[in-house]
Every structure is written in C-alpha cells, then in structure tokens.
C-alpha cells in the first residue's frame, strides 16, 4: 500500500474516532442534564430521569414494595388520607361508595388484572401532577375542560383558569403528563400513594351532551369522520353533497351507532366510565358528580392542598339542572322503546358502579 493510501486510511480512522467521541459526549451531557432536571423538578423515577413517552409495563398486584417508593421523585410531598387545607383545617378524603357493580360484575379488580389494551386506555386518561401528588382521570363531557384549566394554573402555565389565552383544541392536545408516560414501578407507586379522583354524571345525560356538542353545535375533524361513518352505515341511499360537507346525523342514528360499537372502539366522548378510568381496578380516593360539581371540586382542591392556589370556576349563570334534565328527556324520547333499552343496557355497568338509578320509559 502506498504512503498516500496509508495516510488516507489513517485520516479516515481518525475522523471516525472524532465523530464517535462527539456523539458519546453529547449523549452523556444530554442524559446528565435530564437527570439534573428530574432532580430539580421532582419528576420521573428514582434515577431522576424525566418520564418517557412509553407505555407502562405490567406490574404485580398488591401494594408497592419499599423499593418502588423511590419512584416518587425527590421533590414530591407525601399525601395521606388526611390533609391540611389552606386555612389549616384537617380535610379527610371520603371516596364515594362504588355500588355493587364492582363486586358483582365482571370488571377487573386490580390493575394487574387488566388487559394490555384496558390498562393503556386507562393510564393514558390519567393526568399526573407530581408537585401536588394527584392523579386525575379525565372524562370528556364531565367538566374535564374546567379541570384541565385548573390543573394548568397549578402547573404554572396560566394564572387564571377562566382566561386561557389559547385555542381550546390546542389546549386539550397540549403536552399533558399522563400516567402512561411512566415506567411500571413509577406507575405502581403513584397509584398507591397519590390522591386519585374522577368525576361522573348520569351516563345517558353524558351521551346526549356528547351528541349535542359534537354533532349539532360544532363539527370537528373527528366529528366529521364519525358522522360520515354513521351516515354510510345507517342512512339509506347515496349521500348528498350537503351530507358530505355538513352531515346532519340524527340522534337516533347516533344512538344506533353507539349501541353497535364495541366499548373498546368507542370514541372517548361517549366511551363508558369503566372503559375510560377502570374504577374497579384503580381505587379512586374521590369520585365527584356533576350535580354537585362546585362542592366536590372544593373537596378535591382541599384534599391536595391547593385550595389557596386556585379557585374552581363557577358554573355559567345560564346553567340550570332542571333545563338540562328536560333537554336530556327530550332527546331520549325520540328513541324507540327497543333502541332506548339497548342504550340503557350499553351503560348498565356504569349505572351500577356509580349508584345511578336506571332510567325508565
């Protein structure tokens, strides 16, 4: 081999070593910075690393052991069932009694009993706040927008939950921290030690609310897709140009679609509470109700020690429980007895778990 050939080969090896060293040190600095950020903010697992965007692994049933306690992060505070509110008063969390649905039904009793899909669907609906040590399972059409506003204030993103200076669609899809982002041990620790809450309402009232909001008042991208599917499946004859650009789905067609769709495939706006939050497997400390939203929200904020940080927004002055109930009855009266009964059966487990009385015609 000529001297020039050997020189070129040596130069190539030298450049390769330089590139490898650069990549190594850049990676080392990035990991070191992530560890530092995790330690400062108190997020992530015991290494201080921020939680990655990955599915949580299956973890065993029962309580978290002593090793899993490290996964709370060094900057978080211990939550007990008895907390001190802003005014120094003791606040005791009293979870709503979940009725016989969990005991008598076929629902999983522990997170480890859930299928991978069930676990993933539940964990990706649970918002995590490590500073105040709570888990909130958001349920669309049950004040979840208002709760996200409150949480965004607690996280320091905004100063007033009633004035969020951004488009609501972008607000909903922004980078929230979900329980599905954490590894298994961190999930287990938070499920055992964090304050867990969710909010519900009469299941059929929620179905009516979803229809009115997504198919009558506005048509978002996902609503259009769902509307076209409904019309293609249940509307006789070819679709008109108007139905393509502005689908006029009827409530009967929507309900037939809901009844025919398996729970795991449902859109989250009308998926069952069981499918969204798994209340029999995840033992929530508090289940609030839309009918008593303001009082229940105060209970939650006191329990997490945030009642001096943010006030839960009051309901609109135009809201009336009586008028809302009348609107629900108006829509349900449009259904045939057979279709109405099928809709009730679809959400029968939710009615049983949360103690709502089954509606009758």
mmCIF file of N, CA and C in Angstrom, residues 211 230-231 235 248-255 334:
data_model
loop_
_atom_site.group_PDB
_atom_site.id
_atom_site.type_symbol
_atom_site.label_atom_id
_atom_site.label_comp_id
_atom_site.label_asym_id
_atom_site.label_seq_id
_atom_site.Cartn_x
_atom_site.Cartn_y
_atom_site.Cartn_z
ATOM 1 N N UNK A 211 -73.565 14.155 21.929
ATOM 2 C CA UNK A 211 -74.219 14.330 20.624
ATOM 3 C C UNK A 211 -74.458 15.805 20.317
ATOM 4 N N UNK A 230 -71.375 7.116 10.321
ATOM 5 C CA UNK A 230 -72.755 6.872 10.742
ATOM 6 C C UNK A 230 -73.710 6.931 9.551
ATOM 7 N N UNK A 231 -73.557 7.956 8.710
ATOM 8 C CA UNK A 231 -74.461 8.110 7.575
ATOM 9 C C UNK A 231 -74.287 6.979 6.563
ATOM 10 N N UNK A 235 -77.790 5.502 6.868
ATOM 11 C CA UNK A 235 -78.633 6.322 6.002
ATOM 12 C C UNK A 235 -78.832 5.599 4.672
ATOM 13 N N UNK A 248 -75.844 15.801 8.664
ATOM 14 C CA UNK A 248 -76.927 16.067 9.619
ATOM 15 C C UNK A 248 -77.355 14.765 10.291
ATOM 16 N N UNK A 249 -76.486 14.248 11.134
ATOM 17 C CA UNK A 249 -76.757 12.993 11.823
ATOM 18 C C UNK A 249 -77.895 13.202 12.815
ATOM 19 N N UNK A 250 -78.852 12.284 12.807
ATOM 20 C CA UNK A 250 -79.945 12.369 13.775
ATOM 21 C C UNK A 250 -79.527 11.679 15.073
ATOM 22 N N UNK A 251 -80.231 11.993 16.142
ATOM 23 C CA UNK A 251 -79.912 11.383 17.429
ATOM 24 C C UNK A 251 -80.151 9.875 17.390
ATOM 25 N N UNK A 252 -81.202 9.441 16.685
ATOM 26 C CA UNK A 252 -81.476 8.014 16.570
ATOM 27 C C UNK A 252 -80.329 7.289 15.879
ATOM 28 N N UNK A 253 -79.810 7.879 14.787
ATOM 29 C CA UNK A 253 -78.689 7.268 14.069
ATOM 30 C C UNK A 253 -77.449 7.209 14.957
ATOM 31 N N UNK A 254 -77.205 8.274 15.693
ATOM 32 C CA UNK A 254 -76.055 8.310 16.587
ATOM 33 C C UNK A 254 -76.164 7.224 17.655
ATOM 34 N N UNK A 255 -77.326 7.101 18.266
ATOM 35 C CA UNK A 255 -77.509 6.093 19.315
ATOM 36 C C UNK A 255 -77.353 4.685 18.754
ATOM 37 N N UNK A 334 -87.047 10.566 21.696
ATOM 38 C CA UNK A 334 -87.047 10.346 20.252
ATOM 39 C C UNK A 334 -86.720 8.888 19.892
#
